[in-house]
């Protein structure tokens, strides 16, 4: 049958109340039945399997599974950024600039860390700098180190400057301590030769209160012995900061005296630290003073012995004796000195290593920026860097003032101690401060101008008096003075009567 429109009736959908309603509903229910029954079967199966698994688990030994902590997005980002160089390698072949990088988890990692900051030279520790003994180098790491040197175009014989242990003092007069120090020192040199490194920098040590000449002789004797026990490493004496201390190497003459006692002078040299020499009294802040210092170095030691530089500004003022490194241009030295260094043709090929502070631990971005800063000054004059020098100087103003105040306070304390030792002391008497010179144990001589607290009136008093009589006279208007006058009058009246 067909409808009026010619469409077969079987294809016409059933309408509500139609006779086909019951038939259509039943057929739909029959079509859904298999699906529903299948779901029930699946659900029953899953429940059965879960119950079985729980029973099995209850009979097994319970084990604790420790999950690794989830890494944050910041940690994953830092891992990724560590693989990407912060800057391109130094382009010039006349300048070798880098920083003191980490060699944690394998000496070969020092190369990756150097590449990361765009350096073509660097310093590192070959073992813990605060332990006498450390495990030997892993042969696998040594192989990787040499392989990476080749891959990344590093010359370990010329442009790597390992730093010695802070514990070692080869100038000590104690035989047992000297033996321990030499063993630690020689172990470092053996590591250098194992890695093919040609330079080794260390602190000359301390006299420990013994005569300076004797301490220098002890140090030189150990260096000669070390030369005999090795074949290739050149030993670099680092310039030190405090000329008034027992440290050796605080003056160019110290270093010259040590070198004069070395038998194999082809394997001895100097690592000049800019912060240290500035604190020791060598002014390099201007092009004129820089050239004067370099001329003195050449005259006293010889520029042929200058094998490496530590590039650091100073938080402490000139000739302070304080070893406080600061970022380039932000300290008391200023940017001009470093412009002079990178433009000094006599220093071409000499490794220059940054030891400046980082904003936070592990954030080597500062070094990458400073390497680029040093490289950018090559070929420039003083006027070309004036704007950048002023910007960096302003950044370090607060820190310079803070440390400068500390240094001035210490100097004042030392001045007073020196005066006391010479027999002059500043004492407070009443409302006045006077400087007195000790003549005898019970006698003092007033020598300085005293300043009254009230009215700020100056009065000069120079006289020899007993210590008991040297106190200032009481004010005649004071209660004490009036009482004394009254007592004198009473005593006079009693005598006359």
Coordinates of C-alpha atoms in Angstrom, one line a residue:
X1 CA 0.0 0.0 0.0
X2 CA 1.0 3.5 -0.7
X3 CA 0.0 6.9 0.7
X4 CA -1.6 9.6 -1.3
X5 CA 1.9 11.0 -2.0
X6 CA 3.0 7.6 -3.3
X7 CA 5.2 6.8 -0.3
X8 CA 5.0 3.2 1.0
X9 CA 3.0 3.0 4.2
X10 CA 5.6 0.8 5.9
X11 CA 8.1 3.6 5.7
X12 CA 5.8 6.1 7.3
X13 CA 6.7 6.6 11.0
X14 CA 4.1 5.6 13.5
X15 CA 2.2 8.4 15.1
X16 CA 1.0 8.5 18.7
X17 CA -2.1 6.5 19.1
X18 CA -1.4 4.6 15.9
X19 CA -2.1 0.9 15.7
X20 CA 1.6 0.3 15.0
X21 CA 2.6 1.9 18.4
X22 CA 2.6 -1.4 20.3
X23 CA 4.5 -3.2 17.7
X24 CA 7.2 -0.5 17.4
X25 CA 7.7 -0.3 21.2
X26 CA 8.1 -4.0 21.5
X27 CA 10.6 -4.1 18.7
X28 CA 12.6 -1.3 20.3
X29 CA 12.7 -3.1 23.6
X30 CA 13.8 -6.3 21.9
X31 CA 16.6 -4.3 20.2
X32 CA 17.8 -2.9 23.5
X33 CA 17.7 -6.1 25.4
X34 CA 21.0 -7.6 24.1
X35 CA 22.9 -4.4 24.9
X36 CA 21.5 -4.2 28.5
X37 CA 22.2 -7.8 29.2
X38 CA 25.8 -7.4 27.9
X39 CA 26.4 -4.5 30.2
X40 CA 25.1 -6.5 33.2
X41 CA 27.4 -9.4 32.2
X42 CA 30.4 -7.0 32.0
X43 CA 29.6 -5.4 35.3
X44 CA 29.3 -8.8 37.0
X45 CA 32.6 -9.9 35.5
X46 CA 34.4 -6.8 36.6
X47 CA 33.1 -7.1 40.2
X48 CA 34.1 -10.8 40.3
X49 CA 37.6 -10.0 39.0
X50 CA 38.0 -7.1 41.5
X51 CA 36.8 -9.3 44.4
X52 CA 39.2 -12.1 43.4
X53 CA 42.1 -9.6 43.1
X54 CA 41.3 -8.2 46.6
X55 CA 41.3 -11.7 48.0
X56 CA 44.6 -12.5 46.3
X57 CA 46.1 -9.2 47.6
X58 CA 45.1 -9.9 51.1
X59 CA 47.1 -13.2 51.1
X60 CA 50.2 -11.5 49.7
X61 CA 52.9 -9.7 51.6
X62 CA 52.2 -5.9 51.8
X63 CA 54.9 -3.8 50.1
X64 CA 55.3 0.0 50.3
X65 CA 55.9 1.7 47.0
X66 CA 57.5 5.2 47.3
X67 CA 56.6 7.5 44.5
X68 CA 59.1 10.1 43.2
X69 CA 58.0 13.6 44.1
X70 CA 56.4 15.4 41.2
X71 CA 58.6 17.9 39.6
X72 CA 57.3 21.4 39.4
X73 CA 57.0 23.3 36.1
X74 CA 59.8 25.7 37.4
X75 CA 62.1 22.7 38.0
X76 CA 61.5 21.3 34.6
X77 CA 62.0 24.7 33.1
X78 CA 65.3 25.1 34.9
X79 CA 66.5 21.7 33.7
X80 CA 65.7 22.7 30.2
X81 CA 67.3 26.1 30.4
X82 CA 70.5 24.6 31.9
X83 CA 71.0 22.8 28.6
X84 CA 70.7 25.9 26.5
X85 CA 73.7 28.3 26.4
X86 CA 73.1 31.6 28.0
X87 CA 75.4 33.3 25.6
X88 CA 77.5 32.6 22.5
X89 CA 81.2 31.7 23.0
X90 CA 83.7 34.5 23.1
X91 CA 84.3 35.3 19.5
X92 CA 87.9 36.7 19.7
X93 CA 90.9 34.4 19.6
X94 CA 93.1 36.9 21.5
X95 CA 90.9 37.0 24.7
X96 CA 90.1 34.0 26.8
X97 CA 87.5 35.0 29.3
X98 CA 85.5 32.8 31.7
X99 CA 84.5 32.1 35.3
X100 CA 85.2 29.7 38.1
X101 CA 82.5 27.1 37.3
X102 CA 81.3 24.0 39.1
X103 CA 82.7 20.5 38.5
X104 CA 80.1 18.8 40.6
X105 CA 79.2 15.2 39.7
X106 CA 82.2 14.8 37.4
X107 CA 85.1 17.0 36.2
X108 CA 83.7 16.8 32.7
X109 CA 80.7 18.9 33.8
X110 CA 83.0 21.9 34.2
X111 CA 83.2 22.1 30.4
X112 CA 79.5 22.0 30.0
X113 CA 79.1 24.7 32.6
X114 CA 81.7 26.9 30.9
X115 CA 80.0 26.5 27.5
X116 CA 76.7 27.4 29.2
X117 CA 77.9 30.9 30.1
X118 CA 79.7 31.5 26.7
X119 CA 83.2 31.2 28.1
X120 CA 86.4 30.0 26.3
X121 CA 88.4 29.8 29.6
X122 CA 87.6 28.8 33.1
X123 CA 88.7 27.8 36.6
X124 CA 87.5 24.8 38.7
X125 CA 88.2 22.8 41.8
X126 CA 89.7 19.3 41.1
X127 CA 88.4 18.0 44.4
X128 CA 86.8 19.3 47.6
X129 CA 88.7 22.5 48.6
X130 CA 87.9 22.0 52.2
X131 CA 89.0 18.3 52.7
X132 CA 92.5 17.0 53.0
X133 CA 91.8 13.8 51.1
X134 CA 89.3 13.0 48.3
X135 CA 88.5 10.0 46.0
X136 CA 90.6 9.7 42.9
X137 CA 89.2 10.9 39.5
X138 CA 86.9 8.4 37.8
X139 CA 88.7 7.1 34.6
X140 CA 85.4 7.4 32.7
X141 CA 85.1 11.1 33.7
X142 CA 88.7 11.7 32.7
X143 CA 88.0 10.2 29.3
X144 CA 84.8 12.3 28.9
X145 CA 86.7 15.5 30.0
X146 CA 89.3 15.1 27.3
X147 CA 86.6 14.2 24.7
X148 CA 84.6 17.3 25.6
X149 CA 87.7 19.5 25.4
X150 CA 88.2 18.4 21.8
X151 CA 84.5 18.8 20.9
X152 CA 84.1 22.3 22.4
X153 CA 87.6 23.6 21.4
X154 CA 89.1 24.1 24.8
X155 CA 92.9 24.0 25.4
X156 CA 93.4 22.5 28.9
X157 CA 97.1 23.2 28.7
X158 CA 96.6 27.0 28.4
X159 CA 93.1 28.2 29.3
X160 CA 92.0 26.2 32.4
X161 CA 93.2 27.4 35.8
X162 CA 92.3 25.0 38.6
X163 CA 92.3 26.6 42.1
X164 CA 94.1 24.9 45.0
X165 CA 92.7 23.9 48.3
X166 CA 92.1 26.6 50.9
X167 CA 93.6 24.3 53.6
X168 CA 97.1 24.1 52.2
X169 CA 99.8 26.2 53.7
X170 CA 103.2 25.2 52.4
X171 CA 104.9 27.9 54.4
X172 CA 103.9 26.4 57.8
X173 CA 106.8 25.8 60.3
X174 CA 105.1 22.7 61.7
X175 CA 106.7 19.6 60.0
X176 CA 103.6 17.4 60.4
X177 CA 101.2 20.0 59.0
X178 CA 103.7 20.8 56.2
X179 CA 103.7 17.1 55.2
X180 CA 99.9 16.9 55.2
X181 CA 99.7 20.2 53.1
X182 CA 102.3 19.0 50.6
X183 CA 100.5 15.6 50.1
X184 CA 97.2 17.5 49.3
X185 CA 99.1 19.9 47.0
X186 CA 100.9 17.2 45.1
X187 CA 97.6 15.2 44.7
X188 CA 96.1 18.2 42.9
X189 CA 99.1 18.4 40.5
X190 CA 98.8 14.8 39.7
X191 CA 95.2 15.3 38.8
X192 CA 96.2 18.2 36.5
X193 CA 98.6 15.9 34.6
X194 CA 96.0 13.2 34.4
X195 CA 93.6 15.7 32.7
X196 CA 96.2 17.4 30.6
X197 CA 95.8 20.7 32.5
X198 CA 98.9 22.9 32.3
X199 CA 98.3 25.7 34.9
X200 CA 97.6 25.4 38.7
X201 CA 96.8 28.4 40.9
X202 CA 97.2 28.4 44.7
X203 CA 97.5 30.8 47.7
X204 CA 101.2 31.2 48.8
X205 CA 100.3 30.6 52.5
X206 CA 101.0 32.3 55.8
X207 CA 104.1 32.9 57.9
X208 CA 102.0 32.1 61.1
X209 CA 104.1 34.7 62.9
X210 CA 107.5 33.4 61.9
X211 CA 110.1 35.5 60.1
X212 CA 108.9 36.2 56.5
X213 CA 112.2 35.2 54.8
X214 CA 112.1 31.8 56.6
X215 CA 108.5 31.2 55.5
X216 CA 109.3 32.1 51.9
X217 CA 112.2 29.7 52.0
X218 CA 110.0 26.8 53.3
X219 CA 107.4 27.5 50.5
X220 CA 110.0 27.6 47.7
X221 CA 111.5 24.3 48.9
X222 CA 108.1 22.6 48.7
X223 CA 107.6 24.0 45.2
X224 CA 110.9 22.8 44.0
X225 CA 110.1 19.3 45.4
X226 CA 106.7 19.4 43.6
X227 CA 108.4 20.3 40.3
X228 CA 110.7 17.3 40.7
X229 CA 107.7 15.0 41.3
X230 CA 105.8 16.3 38.2
X231 CA 106.6 17.1 34.6
X232 CA 104.3 19.6 33.0
X233 CA 102.3 21.7 35.4
X234 CA 103.1 25.4 35.9
X235 CA 102.5 26.6 39.4
X236 CA 100.8 30.1 39.8
X237 CA 101.3 32.1 42.9
X238 CA 98.1 34.2 43.5
X239 CA 98.4 37.8 44.7
X240 CA 96.8 38.3 48.1
X241 CA 94.9 41.1 49.7
X242 CA 96.1 42.0 53.2
X243 CA 99.6 43.6 53.4
X244 CA 99.5 44.0 57.2
X245 CA 98.7 40.3 57.8
X246 CA 101.0 37.2 57.9
X247 CA 99.9 36.2 54.4
X248 CA 102.6 35.8 51.7
X249 CA 102.0 37.3 48.3
X250 CA 100.5 40.6 49.4
X251 CA 103.2 42.5 47.6
X252 CA 105.0 42.2 44.3
X253 CA 108.3 42.0 46.2
X254 CA 107.0 38.9 48.1
X255 CA 106.3 37.1 44.9
X256 CA 109.6 38.1 43.4
X257 CA 111.4 36.7 46.5
X258 CA 109.6 33.4 46.1
X259 CA 110.3 33.1 42.3
X260 CA 114.0 33.9 42.9
X261 CA 114.3 30.6 44.9
X262 CA 112.6 28.4 42.3
X263 CA 115.0 26.2 40.4
X264 CA 112.8 25.6 37.3
X265 CA 111.6 29.1 36.4
X266 CA 109.9 27.9 33.3
X267 CA 107.2 26.3 35.5
X268 CA 106.4 29.1 37.9
X269 CA 104.2 32.1 37.4
X270 CA 101.7 34.6 38.9
X271 CA 97.9 34.8 38.9
X272 CA 97.0 38.5 39.4
X273 CA 93.7 39.1 41.3
X274 CA 92.4 42.6 40.6
X275 CA 90.5 42.8 43.9
X276 CA 93.4 41.5 45.9
X277 CA 96.0 43.9 44.6
X278 CA 93.6 46.9 44.9
X279 CA 92.9 46.0 48.6
X280 CA 96.7 45.6 49.1
X281 CA 97.4 49.1 47.9
X282 CA 97.9 48.9 44.1
X283 CA 95.7 51.5 42.5
X284 CA 94.4 50.5 39.0
X285 CA 91.3 52.7 38.8
X286 CA 92.5 54.9 36.0
X287 CA 94.4 54.3 32.8
X288 CA 97.4 56.2 34.2
X289 CA 97.5 54.4 37.6
X290 CA 96.9 51.0 35.8
X291 CA 99.9 51.5 33.6
X292 CA 102.0 52.5 36.6
X293 CA 101.0 49.3 38.5
X294 CA 101.8 47.1 35.4
X295 CA 105.1 48.8 35.0
X296 CA 105.9 48.1 38.7
X297 CA 104.9 44.5 38.2
X298 CA 107.2 44.2 35.2
X299 CA 110.1 45.9 37.0
X300 CA 109.8 43.8 40.3
X301 CA 108.6 40.4 39.0
X302 CA 108.5 40.5 35.2
X303 CA 105.4 40.4 32.9
X304 CA 106.6 37.1 31.4
X305 CA 105.5 35.5 34.7
X306 CA 102.0 36.8 34.5
X307 CA 100.1 33.6 33.4
X308 CA 96.5 34.3 34.6
X309 CA 94.1 36.9 36.0
X310 CA 91.2 36.8 38.4
X311 CA 88.8 39.5 37.3
X312 CA 87.0 41.0 40.3
X313 CA 85.8 44.4 41.5
X314 CA 86.1 45.2 45.2
X315 CA 83.4 45.9 47.8
X316 CA 86.0 47.4 50.1
X317 CA 87.8 50.7 49.5
X318 CA 91.4 51.1 48.3
X319 CA 94.1 49.7 50.5
X320 CA 91.6 48.3 53.0
X321 CA 93.2 44.9 53.2
X322 CA 89.8 43.3 52.8
X323 CA 89.2 40.4 50.3
X324 CA 85.6 41.2 49.3
X325 CA 84.8 40.5 45.6
X326 CA 82.2 42.6 43.8
X327 CA 80.6 42.5 40.4
X328 CA 82.4 44.3 37.6
X329 CA 81.9 48.0 37.7
X330 CA 79.9 48.0 40.9
X331 CA 82.8 48.1 43.3
X332 CA 85.4 50.7 44.3
X333 CA 87.6 49.8 41.4
X334 CA 85.1 50.8 38.7
X335 CA 84.7 49.8 35.1
X336 CA 87.7 51.7 33.6
X337 CA 90.3 49.4 35.1
X338 CA 88.7 46.4 33.3
X339 CA 88.6 48.3 30.0
X340 CA 92.3 48.8 30.4
X341 CA 92.9 45.1 31.0
X342 CA 91.0 43.8 28.0
X343 CA 92.7 46.4 25.8
X344 CA 96.2 45.6 27.1
X345 CA 97.9 43.7 24.2
X346 CA 100.5 42.3 26.7
X347 CA 97.6 40.2 28.2
X348 CA 96.4 38.7 24.9
X349 CA 96.2 34.9 25.4
X350 CA 96.2 35.1 29.2
X351 CA 93.1 33.4 30.7
X352 CA 90.9 35.9 32.6
X353 CA 88.6 34.2 35.2
X354 CA 85.7 35.9 36.9
X355 CA 85.2 35.2 40.6
X356 CA 82.3 37.7 41.1
X357 CA 79.2 37.0 43.2
X358 CA 76.0 35.6 41.7
X359 CA 72.5 36.9 42.4
X360 CA 71.5 33.5 43.7
X361 CA 73.2 30.1 44.0
X362 CA 73.5 28.4 40.6
X363 CA 72.3 31.4 38.7
X364 CA 75.2 31.8 36.3
X365 CA 73.5 34.4 34.2
X366 CA 75.6 37.1 35.9
X367 CA 78.8 35.6 34.6
X368 CA 77.4 35.3 31.1
X369 CA 76.5 39.0 31.1
X370 CA 79.9 40.0 32.6
X371 CA 81.8 38.0 30.0
X372 CA 79.9 39.8 27.3
X373 CA 80.6 43.1 29.0
X374 CA 84.3 42.5 29.1
X375 CA 84.3 41.4 25.4
X376 CA 82.3 44.4 24.4
X377 CA 84.9 46.8 25.7
X378 CA 87.7 45.5 23.4
X379 CA 88.8 48.4 21.2
X380 CA 86.9 51.1 23.1
X381 CA 88.1 54.2 24.8
X382 CA 87.2 55.7 28.2
X383 CA 84.5 57.9 26.8
X384 CA 82.9 55.0 25.0
X385 CA 82.1 53.2 28.2
X386 CA 81.2 56.3 30.3
X387 CA 77.5 55.7 30.4
X388 CA 77.7 52.0 31.3
X389 CA 80.3 52.8 33.9
X390 CA 78.0 55.3 35.6
X391 CA 75.1 52.9 35.5
X392 CA 77.1 50.1 37.1
X393 CA 78.6 52.5 39.7
X394 CA 75.1 53.5 40.8
X395 CA 74.0 49.9 41.1
X396 CA 76.8 49.2 43.7
X397 CA 76.4 52.4 45.7
X398 CA 74.6 51.0 48.8
X399 CA 77.0 48.1 49.1
X400 CA 80.1 50.3 48.8
X401 CA 78.7 52.6 51.5
X402 CA 78.0 49.7 53.8
X403 CA 81.4 48.1 53.5
X404 CA 83.1 51.5 53.4
X405 CA 81.6 52.3 56.8
X406 CA 82.8 49.0 58.2
X407 CA 86.3 49.6 57.0
X408 CA 86.4 53.2 58.4
X409 CA 85.2 51.9 61.8
X410 CA 87.9 49.3 61.9
X411 CA 90.6 51.8 60.9
X412 CA 89.5 54.1 63.7
X413 CA 89.7 51.2 66.2
X414 CA 93.2 50.4 64.9
X415 CA 94.3 54.0 65.1
X416 CA 93.2 54.2 68.8
X417 CA 95.0 50.9 69.6
X418 CA 98.2 52.3 67.9
X419 CA 98.0 55.5 69.9
X420 CA 97.5 53.6 73.1
X421 CA 100.5 51.5 72.3
X422 CA 102.6 54.7 71.6
X423 CA 101.5 56.1 75.0
X424 CA 98.7 58.5 73.8
X425 CA 95.2 58.0 74.8
X426 CA 91.9 59.9 74.5
X427 CA 90.0 60.2 77.7
X428 CA 86.8 61.8 78.8
X429 CA 86.9 64.2 81.7
X430 CA 83.7 65.6 82.8
X431 CA 82.1 67.1 79.7
X432 CA 85.3 67.3 77.8
X433 CA 87.4 64.9 75.7
X434 CA 91.2 65.3 75.9
X435 CA 94.1 63.5 74.4
X436 CA 96.8 62.8 77.0
X437 CA 100.3 61.5 76.7
X438 CA 101.5 59.1 79.4
X439 CA 104.7 60.4 80.9
X440 CA 105.0 58.2 83.9
X441 CA 102.7 55.7 85.6
X442 CA 101.1 58.4 87.8
X443 CA 101.6 61.5 85.6
X444 CA 100.0 62.6 82.4
X445 CA 100.6 65.5 80.0
X446 CA 97.6 67.2 78.4
X447 CA 98.5 67.9 74.8
X448 CA 95.4 68.3 72.7
X449 CA 92.8 71.0 72.2
X450 CA 89.7 70.3 74.3
X451 CA 86.2 71.1 73.2
X452 CA 83.6 72.2 75.8
X453 CA 80.3 70.5 75.3
X454 CA 78.3 73.6 76.2
X455 CA 78.9 76.7 74.0
X456 CA 81.4 74.7 71.8
X457 CA 84.2 76.9 73.2
X458 CA 87.8 75.8 72.4
X459 CA 90.4 75.9 75.1
X460 CA 94.0 74.8 74.8
X461 CA 95.6 73.4 77.9
X462 CA 99.2 72.2 78.1
X463 CA 100.6 71.4 81.5
X464 CA 102.2 68.7 83.6
X465 CA 100.0 67.7 86.5
X466 CA 99.4 64.7 88.7
X467 CA 96.7 62.4 87.5
X468 CA 94.6 63.3 90.6
X469 CA 94.9 67.0 89.9
X470 CA 94.3 66.9 86.2
X471 CA 90.5 66.9 86.5
X472 CA 88.9 70.1 85.2
X473 CA 88.0 72.8 87.7
X474 CA 84.3 72.8 88.8
X475 CA 82.0 75.5 87.4
X476 CA 81.9 78.4 89.9
X477 CA 78.1 78.7 89.4
X478 CA 77.5 75.0 90.2
X479 CA 76.1 73.8 93.5
X480 CA 79.2 71.9 94.2
X481 CA 81.4 75.0 93.7
X482 CA 79.1 77.1 96.0
X483 CA 79.3 74.4 98.7
X484 CA 83.1 74.3 98.5
X485 CA 83.3 78.1 98.8
X486 CA 80.9 78.0 101.8
X487 CA 83.0 75.3 103.5
X488 CA 86.2 77.4 102.9
X489 CA 84.6 80.5 104.5
X490 CA 83.5 78.5 107.5
X491 CA 86.9 77.0 108.1
X492 CA 88.5 80.5 107.8
X493 CA 86.1 81.9 110.3
X494 CA 86.8 79.1 112.8
X495 CA 90.6 79.6 112.4
X496 CA 90.3 83.3 113.0
X497 CA 88.2 82.8 116.1

